[in-house]
mmCIF file of C-alpha atoms in Angstrom:
data_model
loop_
_atom_site.group_PDB
_atom_site.id
_atom_site.type_symbol
_atom_site.label_atom_id
_atom_site.label_comp_id
_atom_site.label_asym_id
_atom_site.label_seq_id
_atom_site.Cartn_x
_atom_site.Cartn_y
_atom_site.Cartn_z
ATOM 1 C CA MET A 1 48.533 -33.846 -37.713
ATOM 2 C CA ASN A 2 47.103 -30.672 -36.169
ATOM 3 C CA ARG A 3 49.549 -29.231 -33.689
ATOM 4 C CA ARG A 4 51.354 -25.998 -33.036
ATOM 5 C CA ASP A 5 55.075 -25.799 -33.592
ATOM 6 C CA PHE A 6 56.856 -27.648 -30.853
ATOM 7 C CA ALA A 7 59.421 -25.443 -29.180
ATOM 8 C CA ARG A 8 61.428 -25.484 -26.060
ATOM 9 C CA ALA A 9 64.924 -24.639 -25.001
ATOM 10 C CA GLY A 10 67.579 -27.394 -25.122
ATOM 11 C CA LEU A 11 68.239 -29.910 -22.407
ATOM 12 C CA VAL A 12 67.326 -28.723 -18.952
ATOM 13 C CA GLY A 13 68.238 -30.023 -15.558
ATOM 14 C CA VAL A 14 65.930 -31.361 -12.974
ATOM 15 C CA ALA A 15 65.051 -28.042 -11.351
ATOM 16 C CA GLY A 16 61.373 -27.228 -11.193
ATOM 17 C CA PHE A 17 61.409 -23.847 -12.960
ATOM 18 C CA ALA A 18 59.249 -23.210 -16.031
ATOM 19 C CA LEU A 19 60.859 -23.905 -19.392
ATOM 20 C CA PRO A 20 61.070 -20.928 -21.782
ATOM 21 C CA ARG A 21 59.429 -21.291 -25.178
ATOM 22 C CA GLN A 22 61.112 -20.456 -28.446
ATOM 23 C CA ARG A 23 60.504 -21.293 -32.092
ATOM 24 C CA PRO A 24 62.487 -24.384 -33.087
ATOM 25 C CA ALA A 25 64.115 -25.097 -36.385
ATOM 26 C CA PRO A 26 61.748 -27.116 -38.581
ATOM 27 C CA ALA A 27 62.028 -30.878 -38.416
ATOM 28 C CA GLN A 28 64.452 -32.194 -40.990
ATOM 29 C CA ALA A 29 64.142 -35.152 -43.318
ATOM 30 C CA GLY A 30 66.129 -38.236 -42.430
ATOM 31 C CA ALA A 31 68.517 -37.680 -45.345
ATOM 32 C CA THR A 32 69.696 -34.398 -43.805
ATOM 33 C CA GLY A 33 70.580 -35.893 -40.443
ATOM 34 C CA GLY A 34 68.169 -33.931 -38.272
ATOM 35 C CA PRO A 35 68.045 -32.385 -35.768
ATOM 36 C CA TYR A 36 65.104 -34.287 -34.330
ATOM 37 C CA ARG A 37 63.556 -32.919 -31.177
ATOM 38 C CA TYR A 38 62.686 -35.118 -28.248
ATOM 39 C CA VAL A 39 60.980 -34.746 -24.890
ATOM 40 C CA HIS A 40 62.416 -36.712 -21.974
ATOM 41 C CA VAL A 41 59.656 -38.034 -19.699
ATOM 42 C CA ASP A 42 59.697 -40.057 -16.479
ATOM 43 C CA VAL A 43 56.492 -42.120 -16.327
ATOM 44 C CA PHE A 44 54.498 -43.568 -13.403
ATOM 45 C CA THR A 45 55.834 -40.943 -11.024
ATOM 46 C CA ASP A 46 55.409 -37.329 -9.955
ATOM 47 C CA ARG A 47 59.136 -36.872 -9.277
ATOM 48 C CA ARG A 48 61.966 -36.462 -11.735
ATOM 49 C CA LEU A 49 64.604 -39.213 -11.805
ATOM 50 C CA GLN A 50 62.089 -41.790 -10.632
ATOM 51 C CA GLY A 51 59.612 -43.852 -12.634
ATOM 52 C CA ASN A 52 60.374 -45.276 -16.076
ATOM 53 C CA GLN A 53 62.354 -43.254 -18.604
ATOM 54 C CA LEU A 54 61.186 -42.413 -22.121
ATOM 55 C CA LEU A 55 62.162 -40.207 -25.045
ATOM 56 C CA VAL A 56 59.318 -38.983 -27.268
ATOM 57 C CA PHE A 57 60.069 -37.621 -30.749
ATOM 58 C CA PRO A 58 57.052 -35.457 -31.699
ATOM 59 C CA GLN A 59 58.371 -34.389 -35.140
ATOM 60 C CA PRO A 60 59.979 -37.457 -36.744
ATOM 61 C CA ALA A 61 59.038 -36.718 -40.365
ATOM 62 C CA GLY A 62 61.558 -38.300 -42.713
ATOM 63 C CA LEU A 63 62.725 -40.998 -40.306
ATOM 64 C CA ASP A 64 62.445 -44.583 -41.475
ATOM 65 C CA ALA A 65 62.360 -47.651 -39.220
ATOM 66 C CA ASP A 66 66.133 -48.110 -39.268
ATOM 67 C CA ALA A 67 66.685 -44.496 -38.240
ATOM 68 C CA MET A 68 64.116 -44.720 -35.421
ATOM 69 C CA GLN A 69 65.795 -47.906 -34.230
ATOM 70 C CA ALA A 70 69.199 -46.197 -34.291
ATOM 71 C CA LEU A 71 67.937 -43.226 -32.271
ATOM 72 C CA THR A 72 66.431 -45.602 -29.708
ATOM 73 C CA ARG A 73 69.711 -47.483 -29.347
ATOM 74 C CA GLU A 74 71.510 -44.160 -28.939
ATOM 75 C CA SER A 75 69.152 -43.154 -26.123
ATOM 76 C CA ASN A 76 69.934 -46.423 -24.296
ATOM 77 C CA TYR A 77 66.437 -46.285 -22.784
ATOM 78 C CA SER A 78 64.174 -49.310 -22.940
ATOM 79 C CA GLU A 79 61.838 -47.559 -25.417
ATOM 80 C CA CYS A 80 61.406 -44.414 -27.476
ATOM 81 C CA THR A 81 58.260 -43.275 -29.281
ATOM 82 C CA PHE A 82 57.799 -41.433 -32.578
ATOM 83 C CA VAL A 83 54.574 -39.511 -33.258
ATOM 84 C CA PHE A 84 53.208 -39.310 -36.817
ATOM 85 C CA PRO A 85 49.946 -38.086 -38.344
ATOM 86 C CA PRO A 86 47.035 -40.540 -37.962
ATOM 87 C CA GLU A 87 46.864 -43.455 -40.367
ATOM 88 C CA ALA A 88 43.578 -45.078 -39.304
ATOM 89 C CA ALA A 89 40.111 -43.563 -39.094
ATOM 90 C CA GLY A 90 39.116 -42.704 -35.544
ATOM 91 C CA THR A 91 42.687 -42.140 -34.349
ATOM 92 C CA ASP A 92 44.383 -38.827 -33.594
ATOM 93 C CA HIS A 93 48.044 -39.813 -33.827
ATOM 94 C CA ARG A 94 50.076 -42.746 -35.104
ATOM 95 C CA VAL A 95 52.550 -43.670 -32.381
ATOM 96 C CA ARG A 96 55.379 -46.071 -33.162
ATOM 97 C CA ILE A 97 57.203 -47.645 -30.224
ATOM 98 C CA PHE A 98 60.772 -48.875 -30.540
ATOM 99 C CA GLY A 99 62.752 -50.890 -28.024
ATOM 100 C CA ARG A 100 66.504 -51.295 -28.138
ATOM 101 C CA ALA A 101 66.221 -54.335 -30.431
ATOM 102 C CA ALA A 102 63.010 -53.941 -32.441
ATOM 103 C CA GLU A 103 59.741 -52.088 -32.976
ATOM 104 C CA MET A 104 57.009 -53.054 -30.515
ATOM 105 C CA PRO A 105 53.264 -53.209 -31.216
ATOM 106 C CA PHE A 106 52.375 -52.142 -27.692
ATOM 107 C CA ALA A 107 54.007 -51.013 -24.463
ATOM 108 C CA GLY A 108 52.565 -49.334 -21.408
ATOM 109 C CA HIS A 109 54.799 -46.541 -20.158
ATOM 110 C CA PRO A 110 55.637 -45.363 -23.715
ATOM 111 C CA THR A 111 51.938 -44.985 -24.499
ATOM 112 C CA LEU A 112 51.194 -42.944 -21.384
ATOM 113 C CA GLY A 113 54.441 -40.997 -21.549
ATOM 114 C CA THR A 114 53.719 -39.951 -25.126
ATOM 115 C CA ALA A 115 50.458 -38.353 -24.000
ATOM 116 C CA PHE A 116 52.330 -36.262 -21.429
ATOM 117 C CA ALA A 117 54.940 -35.207 -23.981
ATOM 118 C CA LEU A 118 52.226 -34.132 -26.434
ATOM 119 C CA ALA A 119 50.431 -32.200 -23.706
ATOM 120 C CA HIS A 120 53.702 -30.497 -22.795
ATOM 121 C CA ALA A 121 54.206 -29.547 -26.452
ATOM 122 C CA GLY A 122 50.682 -28.144 -26.752
ATOM 123 C CA VAL A 123 49.488 -30.837 -29.134
ATOM 124 C CA LEU A 124 46.973 -32.092 -26.580
ATOM 125 C CA LYS A 125 45.073 -29.068 -25.292
ATOM 126 C CA PRO A 126 44.093 -28.483 -21.639
ATOM 127 C CA GLY A 127 40.639 -29.845 -20.969
ATOM 128 C CA MET A 128 40.719 -32.521 -23.685
ATOM 129 C CA ALA A 129 39.062 -35.531 -22.124
ATOM 130 C CA ARG A 130 40.283 -38.133 -24.561
ATOM 131 C CA THR A 131 42.669 -38.948 -27.395
ATOM 132 C CA VAL A 132 43.195 -42.071 -29.485
ATOM 133 C CA PHE A 133 46.615 -43.374 -30.466
ATOM 134 C CA GLY A 134 47.105 -45.712 -33.384
ATOM 135 C CA LEU A 135 49.483 -48.376 -32.066
ATOM 136 C CA GLY A 136 50.676 -51.643 -33.548
ATOM 137 C CA VAL A 137 47.860 -53.425 -31.696
ATOM 138 C CA GLY A 138 45.262 -51.011 -33.122
ATOM 139 C CA PRO A 139 43.448 -47.915 -31.805
ATOM 140 C CA THR A 140 44.150 -47.285 -28.124
ATOM 141 C CA ASN A 141 41.983 -44.902 -26.092
ATOM 142 C CA LEU A 142 43.530 -42.594 -23.527
ATOM 143 C CA ASP A 143 41.467 -40.719 -20.945
ATOM 144 C CA LEU A 144 43.081 -37.468 -19.822
ATOM 145 C CA ASP A 145 42.801 -35.740 -16.435
ATOM 146 C CA TRP A 146 43.991 -32.122 -16.197
ATOM 147 C CA LYS A 147 44.875 -29.888 -13.257
ATOM 148 C CA ASP A 148 45.722 -26.182 -13.495
ATOM 149 C CA GLY A 149 46.153 -26.433 -17.247
ATOM 150 C CA ARG A 150 48.566 -29.353 -17.100
ATOM 151 C CA LEU A 151 47.994 -33.028 -17.784
ATOM 152 C CA ALA A 152 48.017 -34.654 -14.356
ATOM 153 C CA PHE A 153 47.032 -38.262 -15.076
ATOM 154 C CA ALA A 154 46.242 -40.490 -18.036
ATOM 155 C CA TRP A 155 44.478 -43.827 -18.427
ATOM 156 C CA MET A 156 45.016 -46.179 -21.366
ATOM 157 C CA THR A 157 42.448 -48.807 -22.238
ATOM 158 C CA GLN A 158 44.204 -52.116 -22.859
ATOM 159 C CA LEU A 159 42.843 -55.017 -24.881
ATOM 160 C CA LYS A 160 40.266 -57.312 -23.325
ATOM 161 C CA PRO A 161 42.206 -59.850 -21.239
ATOM 162 C CA THR A 162 42.879 -63.309 -22.582
ATOM 163 C CA PHE A 163 43.629 -65.896 -19.911
ATOM 164 C CA GLY A 164 45.943 -68.638 -21.156
ATOM 165 C CA LYS A 165 47.613 -71.718 -19.781
ATOM 166 C CA THR A 166 48.618 -72.224 -16.162
ATOM 167 C CA ILE A 167 51.770 -73.728 -14.698
ATOM 168 C CA THR A 168 51.022 -76.330 -12.077
ATOM 169 C CA ASP A 169 54.614 -77.483 -11.511
ATOM 170 C CA THR A 170 55.276 -74.739 -9.025
ATOM 171 C CA ALA A 171 58.409 -76.459 -7.697
ATOM 172 C CA ALA A 172 60.070 -76.255 -11.107
ATOM 173 C CA LEU A 173 58.891 -72.671 -11.603
ATOM 174 C CA ALA A 174 60.164 -71.700 -8.156
ATOM 175 C CA ALA A 175 63.588 -73.112 -9.025
ATOM 176 C CA ALA A 176 63.530 -71.136 -12.267
ATOM 177 C CA ILE A 177 62.969 -67.852 -10.423
ATOM 178 C CA GLY A 178 65.133 -68.585 -7.389
ATOM 179 C CA VAL A 179 62.527 -68.800 -4.641
ATOM 180 C CA GLU A 180 61.272 -71.529 -2.329
ATOM 181 C CA ALA A 181 58.413 -73.603 -3.719
ATOM 182 C CA ALA A 182 56.257 -72.552 -0.765
ATOM 183 C CA ALA A 183 56.603 -68.919 -1.847
ATOM 184 C CA ILE A 184 54.359 -69.513 -4.875
ATOM 185 C CA GLY A 185 50.743 -69.810 -3.956
ATOM 186 C CA GLY A 186 47.345 -68.309 -3.383
ATOM 187 C CA PRO A 187 43.893 -68.821 -4.876
ATOM 188 C CA HIS A 188 45.242 -69.676 -8.338
ATOM 189 C CA ALA A 189 48.321 -71.077 -10.059
ATOM 190 C CA PRO A 190 50.610 -68.873 -12.202
ATOM 191 C CA GLN A 191 48.968 -68.148 -15.539
ATOM 192 C CA GLU A 192 49.706 -66.412 -18.826
ATOM 193 C CA VAL A 193 47.521 -63.349 -19.406
ATOM 194 C CA ASN A 194 47.446 -61.019 -22.421
ATOM 195 C CA CYS A 195 46.018 -57.485 -22.606
ATOM 196 C CA GLY A 196 48.126 -56.556 -25.634
ATOM 197 C CA SER A 197 51.325 -58.299 -24.549
ATOM 198 C CA ASN A 198 51.818 -61.775 -23.069
ATOM 199 C CA PHE A 199 53.047 -62.245 -19.520
ATOM 200 C CA LEU A 200 53.196 -65.099 -17.042
ATOM 201 C CA ILE A 201 51.685 -63.722 -13.830
ATOM 202 C CA VAL A 202 53.189 -65.357 -10.742
ATOM 203 C CA PRO A 203 51.727 -64.778 -7.250
ATOM 204 C CA LEU A 204 54.240 -64.833 -4.393
ATOM 205 C CA ALA A 205 53.567 -64.944 -0.688
ATOM 206 C CA SER A 206 55.636 -61.937 0.383
ATOM 207 C CA ARG A 207 57.422 -58.819 -0.771
ATOM 208 C CA LYS A 208 60.633 -60.426 0.412
ATOM 209 C CA ALA A 209 60.088 -63.251 -2.075
ATOM 210 C CA VAL A 210 59.422 -60.725 -4.860
ATOM 211 C CA ASP A 211 62.722 -58.992 -4.072
ATOM 212 C CA ALA A 212 64.600 -62.311 -3.869
ATOM 213 C CA ALA A 213 63.460 -63.637 -7.253
ATOM 214 C CA VAL A 214 66.256 -64.142 -9.802
ATOM 215 C CA LEU A 215 65.462 -65.496 -13.253
ATOM 216 C CA ASP A 216 67.278 -68.552 -14.600
ATOM 217 C CA ARG A 217 66.357 -68.365 -18.290
ATOM 218 C CA VAL A 218 67.371 -71.948 -19.091
ATOM 219 C CA LYS A 219 65.233 -73.373 -16.287
ATOM 220 C CA ALA A 220 62.362 -71.030 -17.134
ATOM 221 C CA ASP A 221 62.424 -72.091 -20.779
ATOM 222 C CA ALA A 222 62.239 -75.719 -19.657
ATOM 223 C CA VAL A 223 59.221 -74.935 -17.469
ATOM 224 C CA PHE A 224 57.506 -73.164 -20.354
ATOM 225 C CA ALA A 225 58.235 -76.023 -22.739
ATOM 226 C CA ALA A 226 56.832 -78.596 -20.324
ATOM 227 C CA ALA A 227 53.647 -76.542 -19.933
ATOM 228 C CA GLY A 228 53.297 -75.940 -23.685
ATOM 229 C CA ILE A 229 53.773 -72.177 -23.261
ATOM 230 C CA GLN A 230 55.866 -69.988 -25.496
ATOM 231 C CA ARG A 231 58.478 -67.829 -23.804
ATOM 232 C CA ARG A 232 56.816 -65.059 -21.778
ATOM 233 C CA GLY A 233 57.885 -62.202 -19.599
ATOM 234 C CA ILE A 234 57.550 -63.262 -15.960
ATOM 235 C CA TYR A 235 55.773 -60.735 -13.759
ATOM 236 C CA VAL A 236 55.794 -61.570 -10.052
ATOM 237 C CA PHE A 237 53.645 -59.902 -7.420
ATOM 238 C CA SER A 238 52.708 -60.063 -3.771
ATOM 239 C CA ASN A 239 49.613 -58.661 -2.104
ATOM 240 C CA GLU A 240 51.448 -58.392 1.201
ATOM 241 C CA ARG A 241 50.821 -54.932 2.610
ATOM 242 C CA GLY A 242 53.697 -52.584 3.406
ATOM 243 C CA SER A 243 54.090 -49.080 4.768
ATOM 244 C CA ASP A 244 52.771 -47.728 1.434
ATOM 245 C CA THR A 245 49.244 -47.976 0.055
ATOM 246 C CA ALA A 246 50.021 -50.425 -2.746
ATOM 247 C CA THR A 247 47.643 -53.287 -3.454
ATOM 248 C CA ALA A 248 50.450 -55.261 -5.093
ATOM 249 C CA TYR A 249 54.240 -55.138 -4.971
ATOM 250 C CA THR A 250 55.707 -56.301 -8.279
ATOM 251 C CA ARG A 251 58.728 -56.921 -10.489
ATOM 252 C CA LEU A 252 59.284 -57.929 -14.091
ATOM 253 C CA LEU A 253 62.088 -60.470 -13.984
ATOM 254 C CA GLY A 254 64.787 -59.857 -16.552
ATOM 255 C CA THR A 255 68.208 -61.093 -17.580
ATOM 256 C CA GLY A 256 71.401 -59.316 -18.536
ATOM 257 C CA GLY A 257 71.434 -56.936 -15.584
ATOM 258 C CA THR A 258 68.570 -54.756 -16.836
ATOM 259 C CA GLU A 259 65.260 -54.620 -14.989
ATOM 260 C CA ASP A 260 62.258 -52.631 -16.185
ATOM 261 C CA PRO A 261 61.215 -50.191 -13.435
ATOM 262 C CA GLY A 262 57.554 -49.954 -14.447
ATOM 263 C CA THR A 263 55.746 -52.218 -16.891
ATOM 264 C CA GLY A 264 52.314 -50.886 -17.812
ATOM 265 C CA SER A 265 51.752 -53.644 -20.354
ATOM 266 C CA ALA A 266 52.195 -56.226 -17.562
ATOM 267 C CA ALA A 267 50.263 -54.273 -14.926
ATOM 268 C CA GLY A 268 47.024 -54.725 -16.875
ATOM 269 C CA PRO A 269 47.323 -58.523 -17.129
ATOM 270 C CA ALA A 270 48.424 -58.723 -13.487
ATOM 271 C CA ALA A 271 45.466 -56.669 -12.289
ATOM 272 C CA CYS A 272 43.080 -58.811 -14.337
ATOM 273 C CA PHE A 273 44.636 -61.969 -12.867
ATOM 274 C CA MET A 274 44.281 -60.607 -9.331
ATOM 275 C CA VAL A 275 40.607 -59.775 -9.754
ATOM 276 C CA GLN A 276 39.662 -62.853 -11.797
ATOM 277 C CA HIS A 277 41.151 -65.186 -9.205
ATOM 278 C CA ARG A 278 40.177 -63.183 -6.093
ATOM 279 C CA PHE A 279 43.598 -62.059 -4.970
ATOM 280 C CA VAL A 280 41.802 -58.708 -4.984
ATOM 281 C CA PRO A 281 38.099 -58.591 -4.046
ATOM 282 C CA PRO A 282 35.599 -57.344 -6.647
ATOM 283 C CA GLU A 283 34.826 -54.189 -4.672
ATOM 284 C CA ARG A 284 38.457 -53.090 -5.078
ATOM 285 C CA ALA A 285 38.726 -53.913 -8.783
ATOM 286 C CA GLY A 286 38.511 -50.261 -9.760
ATOM 287 C CA SER A 287 41.251 -48.988 -7.458
ATOM 288 C CA ILE A 288 44.280 -51.258 -7.715
ATOM 289 C CA GLU A 289 47.634 -49.667 -6.898
ATOM 290 C CA ILE A 290 50.790 -51.393 -8.143
ATOM 291 C CA LEU A 291 54.260 -50.551 -6.844
ATOM 292 C CA GLN A 292 57.172 -51.592 -9.070
ATOM 293 C CA GLY A 293 60.802 -50.584 -9.485
ATOM 294 C CA VAL A 294 61.775 -50.319 -5.821
ATOM 295 C CA LEU A 295 64.886 -52.509 -6.098
ATOM 296 C CA VAL A 296 66.257 -50.512 -9.034
ATOM 297 C CA ARG A 297 65.625 -47.250 -7.147
ATOM 298 C CA ARG A 298 63.114 -45.954 -9.681
ATOM 299 C CA PRO A 299 59.794 -46.572 -7.919
ATOM 300 C CA CYS A 300 56.780 -46.606 -10.215
ATOM 301 C CA HIS A 301 53.218 -46.064 -9.012
ATOM 302 C CA ILE A 302 50.835 -47.716 -11.464
ATOM 303 C CA ARG A 303 47.060 -47.655 -11.194
ATOM 304 C CA ALA A 304 44.668 -50.229 -12.657
ATOM 305 C CA ASN A 305 40.895 -50.181 -13.052
ATOM 306 C CA VAL A 306 39.471 -53.612 -13.846
ATOM 307 C CA THR A 307 35.951 -53.984 -15.284
ATOM 308 C CA LEU A 308 33.788 -56.902 -14.190
ATOM 309 C CA THR A 309 30.714 -58.166 -16.030
ATOM 310 C CA GLY A 310 29.101 -60.427 -13.520
ATOM 311 C CA ALA A 311 31.957 -62.610 -12.280
ATOM 312 C CA GLU A 312 33.971 -62.229 -15.480
ATOM 313 C CA VAL A 313 36.819 -59.767 -16.005
ATOM 314 C CA THR A 314 36.060 -58.005 -19.280
ATOM 315 C CA GLY A 315 38.378 -55.005 -19.406
ATOM 316 C CA VAL A 316 41.151 -53.012 -17.830
ATOM 317 C CA LYS A 317 42.556 -49.504 -17.852
ATOM 318 C CA VAL A 318 46.083 -48.765 -16.668
ATOM 319 C CA GLY A 319 47.035 -45.275 -15.604
ATOM 320 C CA GLY A 320 49.671 -43.075 -14.108
ATOM 321 C CA GLY A 321 51.257 -39.695 -13.901
ATOM 322 C CA ALA A 322 54.474 -38.466 -15.499
ATOM 323 C CA VAL A 323 56.893 -35.558 -15.316
ATOM 324 C CA ILE A 324 58.942 -33.779 -17.974
ATOM 325 C CA VAL A 325 62.661 -34.052 -17.232
ATOM 326 C CA GLY A 326 64.145 -32.212 -20.201
ATOM 327 C CA GLU A 327 64.238 -31.641 -23.934
ATOM 328 C CA GLY A 328 66.831 -31.675 -26.661
ATOM 329 C CA THR A 329 67.707 -32.747 -30.185
ATOM 330 C CA MET A 330 69.451 -35.666 -31.841
ATOM 331 C CA GLY A 331 71.002 -35.728 -35.279
ATOM 332 C CA MET A 332 71.614 -38.632 -37.594
#
């Protein structure tokens, strides 16, 4: 992979001063125990300690899957990424995404956050309009917007949306997510949508209902089984306007006390659902703003640009900003 040596000082705080550059020790093979450098990024925000957290390892040579999984568990973040030389023609970097439990073929904030980490390290040069990551789902295009020599915004092109089965038993679904049956509604029933990852998109009448939703996994599994749907992440949204400029106020419902602050892989399917079923009018398809993570005090501002061909939704880009929080090393 063509890139200059990645170098920064060790972990820094959240102050806004420039980070001094220095030559790092070369990346070590996994057998030696490291150290392996990482960049800590907060994604879907322009403020440190907000958005969704990510560690990016730009020099992971020598790490195998077990080692990458162990480093991700050690971070205790939802995902970490590891950047390797390209493996497929037409790609610039091979990016492997690991969650706490397993490797993932695709995820939203790790994809965008990796671009910001590589720009910070000088791997992506100011003015580059585009790069292509090789992910588990295949080549993924990223459009890059720069300001004053720094990456200011990035868009990732997700897979063409696939609209799956709907759930018509809204009373049972409402019970499974802890809201009144009347809270689920709008121009279309909840539906599974895939733009690289599968999600059940659930429209709710108000932001209050979005905040009140609590997942009962046993009841949700029963609803899925009755509808002939495999288990899916449940992404709820409301188009109710607030004091912000968001088109949709959202949450990804989780169990075990952990809630994802910003889910780029779900934002694409949700935006496609909104446009396809006229929760959002066609003239606003290119400028959807999604606000997620408010309840967990890590607000995420996610943008979506949905492509229409006639009346059919045929594509989506999901974008956002990110900020560098710090840097450091981990050993094995």
